[in-house]
Coordinates of C-alpha atoms in Angstrom, one line a residue:
M1 CA 6.7 -32.2 -4.8
A2 CA 9.9 -30.9 -3.3
Q3 CA 11.4 -33.5 -1.0
Y4 CA 14.1 -33.5 1.6
I5 CA 17.3 -35.6 1.3
G6 CA 19.2 -36.0 4.5
T7 CA 18.7 -36.9 8.1
T8 CA 16.9 -34.0 9.7
V9 CA 14.4 -31.9 7.8
I10 CA 13.5 -29.0 10.2
T11 CA 14.6 -28.7 13.8
S12 CA 12.4 -25.8 14.7
V13 CA 9.7 -23.5 13.2
V14 CA 8.4 -20.4 15.0
A15 CA 5.6 -18.6 13.2
G16 CA 4.5 -15.1 13.7
T17 CA 0.9 -14.3 14.7
N18 CA -0.4 -13.7 11.2
C19 CA 1.8 -16.1 9.3
S20 CA 0.0 -19.4 10.1
G21 CA -3.4 -17.8 9.2
G22 CA -2.3 -16.7 5.8
G23 CA -1.7 -13.1 6.7
T24 CA 0.9 -10.9 5.0
S25 CA 3.1 -10.4 8.1
G26 CA 4.8 -12.5 10.7
T27 CA 8.1 -14.3 11.1
V28 CA 9.1 -17.8 10.4
T29 CA 12.4 -19.1 11.7
V30 CA 13.7 -22.4 10.3
D31 CA 16.8 -24.1 11.6
V32 CA 18.1 -26.8 9.2
D33 CA 20.8 -29.4 9.8
D34 CA 22.7 -30.3 6.6
A35 CA 19.6 -29.9 4.5
F36 CA 18.9 -29.5 0.9
L37 CA 15.9 -29.8 -1.4
V38 CA 15.4 -31.4 -4.8
N39 CA 12.4 -31.5 -7.1
D40 CA 11.4 -35.1 -7.6
A41 CA 10.2 -36.7 -10.8
N42 CA 6.6 -36.9 -9.5
D43 CA 6.1 -33.1 -9.2
T44 CA 3.0 -32.0 -11.0
T45 CA 2.4 -28.8 -9.1
S46 CA 2.6 -25.4 -10.7
G47 CA 3.5 -22.0 -9.3
T48 CA 6.4 -20.4 -7.6
I49 CA 7.7 -20.6 -4.0
T50 CA 9.4 -17.3 -3.0
A51 CA 11.1 -16.1 0.1
A52 CA 12.6 -12.8 0.8
G53 CA 14.6 -11.5 3.8
F54 CA 15.0 -15.0 5.3
T55 CA 17.8 -16.4 7.3
T56 CA 18.8 -20.1 7.6
T57 CA 21.1 -21.7 10.1
G58 CA 23.0 -24.8 9.3
I59 CA 24.1 -26.0 5.9
V60 CA 21.9 -25.6 2.8
D61 CA 23.0 -27.4 -0.4
A62 CA 21.5 -26.1 -3.7
A63 CA 22.2 -28.5 -6.6
I64 CA 21.7 -25.8 -9.2
R65 CA 21.8 -22.0 -8.8
K66 CA 20.1 -20.3 -11.7
F67 CA 21.7 -17.1 -13.1
T68 CA 20.2 -15.0 -15.9
P69 CA 21.5 -11.8 -17.5
T70 CA 19.9 -8.7 -15.9
G71 CA 18.1 -7.6 -19.1
T72 CA 18.1 -4.0 -18.0
T73 CA 20.1 -0.8 -18.4
T74 CA 19.5 0.2 -14.7
D75 CA 22.9 0.6 -13.1
G76 CA 23.6 -1.8 -10.2
T77 CA 20.8 -4.2 -11.1
V78 CA 21.7 -7.8 -10.1
T79 CA 19.7 -10.9 -10.9
G80 CA 21.7 -13.5 -9.1
G81 CA 25.0 -13.8 -7.2
D82 CA 26.9 -13.3 -4.0
V83 CA 26.2 -10.0 -2.2
V84 CA 27.8 -8.7 1.0
Y85 CA 26.7 -5.9 3.3
F86 CA 29.6 -4.3 5.1
G87 CA 32.2 -1.5 4.8
G88 CA 30.2 1.4 6.1
T89 CA 30.7 3.3 2.8
T90 CA 28.2 5.8 1.4
S91 CA 28.0 8.1 -1.6
M92 CA 28.9 5.2 -3.9
T93 CA 28.1 4.9 -7.6
A94 CA 25.7 2.1 -8.4
G95 CA 27.2 -0.2 -11.1
A96 CA 30.8 0.9 -10.4
I97 CA 33.6 -1.5 -9.3
Y98 CA 35.1 -1.0 -5.8
H99 CA 38.1 -2.2 -4.0
Y100 CA 38.1 -3.2 -0.3
K101 CA 40.6 -1.1 1.6
S102 CA 42.8 -2.0 4.6
D103 CA 40.7 0.4 6.8
G104 CA 37.6 -1.7 6.1
T105 CA 35.9 0.7 3.6
W106 CA 35.4 0.6 -0.1
E107 CA 37.2 2.8 -2.7
L108 CA 36.8 3.0 -6.5
A109 CA 38.9 0.3 -8.0
D110 CA 41.9 1.4 -10.2
A111 CA 44.3 -0.8 -12.2
D112 CA 46.9 2.0 -12.1
A113 CA 48.4 0.5 -8.9
V114 CA 48.5 -2.7 -6.9
A115 CA 47.2 -0.9 -3.8
T116 CA 43.8 -0.1 -5.5
S117 CA 43.3 -3.3 -7.3
D118 CA 44.8 -6.3 -5.6
G119 CA 42.2 -7.2 -3.0
L120 CA 38.5 -7.9 -2.8
L121 CA 36.5 -6.4 -5.6
A122 CA 32.8 -5.8 -5.8
V123 CA 30.2 -3.9 -7.8
A124 CA 28.2 -1.4 -5.8
L125 CA 24.4 -2.0 -6.0
G126 CA 23.5 1.4 -4.6
A127 CA 24.8 4.4 -2.7
A128 CA 25.5 2.6 0.6
S129 CA 27.5 -0.6 1.0
D130 CA 25.7 -1.8 4.1
T131 CA 22.2 -1.1 2.9
N132 CA 22.3 -1.8 -0.9
G133 CA 25.0 -4.4 -0.9
M134 CA 28.2 -5.2 -2.8
L135 CA 28.2 -7.9 -5.5
L136 CA 31.2 -10.2 -5.2
R137 CA 30.2 -12.4 -8.1
G138 CA 27.2 -12.7 -10.3
M139 CA 25.0 -11.1 -13.1
V140 CA 25.0 -7.3 -12.9
T141 CA 24.5 -4.2 -14.9
L142 CA 27.5 -1.8 -14.8
D143 CA 27.3 2.0 -15.1
H144 CA 29.2 1.8 -18.3
D145 CA 29.6 -0.4 -21.4
P146 CA 32.9 -2.3 -21.1
G147 CA 33.1 -4.1 -24.4
A148 CA 31.5 -6.4 -27.0
V149 CA 29.5 -9.6 -26.3
G150 CA 31.8 -12.4 -25.2
D151 CA 34.8 -10.1 -24.4
V152 CA 37.1 -10.9 -21.5
L153 CA 36.9 -7.9 -19.2
F154 CA 39.8 -6.4 -17.2
L155 CA 39.8 -3.9 -14.4
A156 CA 40.4 -0.5 -16.0
T157 CA 42.9 2.3 -15.1
G158 CA 41.8 5.8 -14.4
G159 CA 40.3 5.5 -10.9
T160 CA 36.6 5.4 -12.1
G161 CA 35.8 1.8 -11.1
Q162 CA 35.3 0.6 -14.6
A163 CA 35.9 -2.6 -16.6
T164 CA 37.4 -2.7 -20.0
A165 CA 38.0 -5.2 -22.8
T166 CA 41.5 -3.9 -23.3
A167 CA 44.1 -5.1 -20.9
P168 CA 46.1 -2.3 -19.2
S169 CA 49.6 -2.0 -20.6
G170 CA 51.3 0.9 -18.9
N171 CA 54.3 0.4 -16.6
T172 CA 53.1 -0.9 -13.1
D173 CA 49.5 -1.2 -14.4
I174 CA 47.7 -4.2 -13.0
V175 CA 46.1 -6.8 -15.4
R176 CA 43.3 -8.5 -13.6
V177 CA 40.3 -10.3 -15.2
V178 CA 37.0 -9.3 -13.6
G179 CA 34.4 -11.0 -15.8
Y180 CA 32.8 -11.3 -19.2
C181 CA 30.7 -9.0 -21.3
L182 CA 27.1 -10.2 -22.0
D183 CA 25.7 -7.2 -23.9
A184 CA 27.5 -4.7 -26.2
S185 CA 25.4 -1.6 -25.2
N186 CA 23.7 -2.2 -21.9
G187 CA 26.5 -2.8 -19.4
Q188 CA 25.4 -6.3 -18.6
I189 CA 28.2 -8.6 -17.5
W190 CA 29.0 -11.8 -15.6
F191 CA 31.2 -10.4 -12.8
N192 CA 33.7 -12.9 -11.4
P193 CA 37.0 -11.3 -10.5
S194 CA 40.1 -13.4 -10.7
S195 CA 42.0 -13.9 -7.4
T196 CA 45.3 -13.4 -9.3
F197 CA 46.8 -10.4 -11.2
V198 CA 49.9 -9.4 -13.2
E199 CA 51.8 -6.2 -12.8
V200 CA 53.1 -4.8 -16.1
S201 CA 56.8 -4.1 -16.2
A202 CA 57.7 -1.9 -19.2

């Protein structure tokens, strides 16, 4: 069974009308205090525990986070990672890489200049940042094929929000690692932008 390790398991639970009766609707709110779960050696149960659209308050410590390649060619698919929902930006391209601007919106990332590549980078998971989300780090399918399996990927020039296996080399171009290629033809990568970059000086 799953067991709690810590001092306080649950401080409050409020169940919606249908939830406690096994219905398909209702709300459960769980406040935790420095809690985390582990699977002990005596677990003989089978099945899967799933939860979607939930919120925790307090500190949750997961010993292992499982990430697997997306396994799909659908642009903007993510199977695990860190996703944020802000920026108020629409008409985005799912699977493209965006740069967070000083005005609080997202623009297509471009390694042609520091101003469009130096800050927070994320992959758009749909047309709207606040609805579909922006992946900061994780397994994702891009809208293009950036290289061969195992290649180090860099932010590309050209203003299209792409990654490339070839480091930019033009004068004032920005060399910034953004992840690693997991599939040569399906756009699947591990997205993990470096916090540092180098400006090329010819």
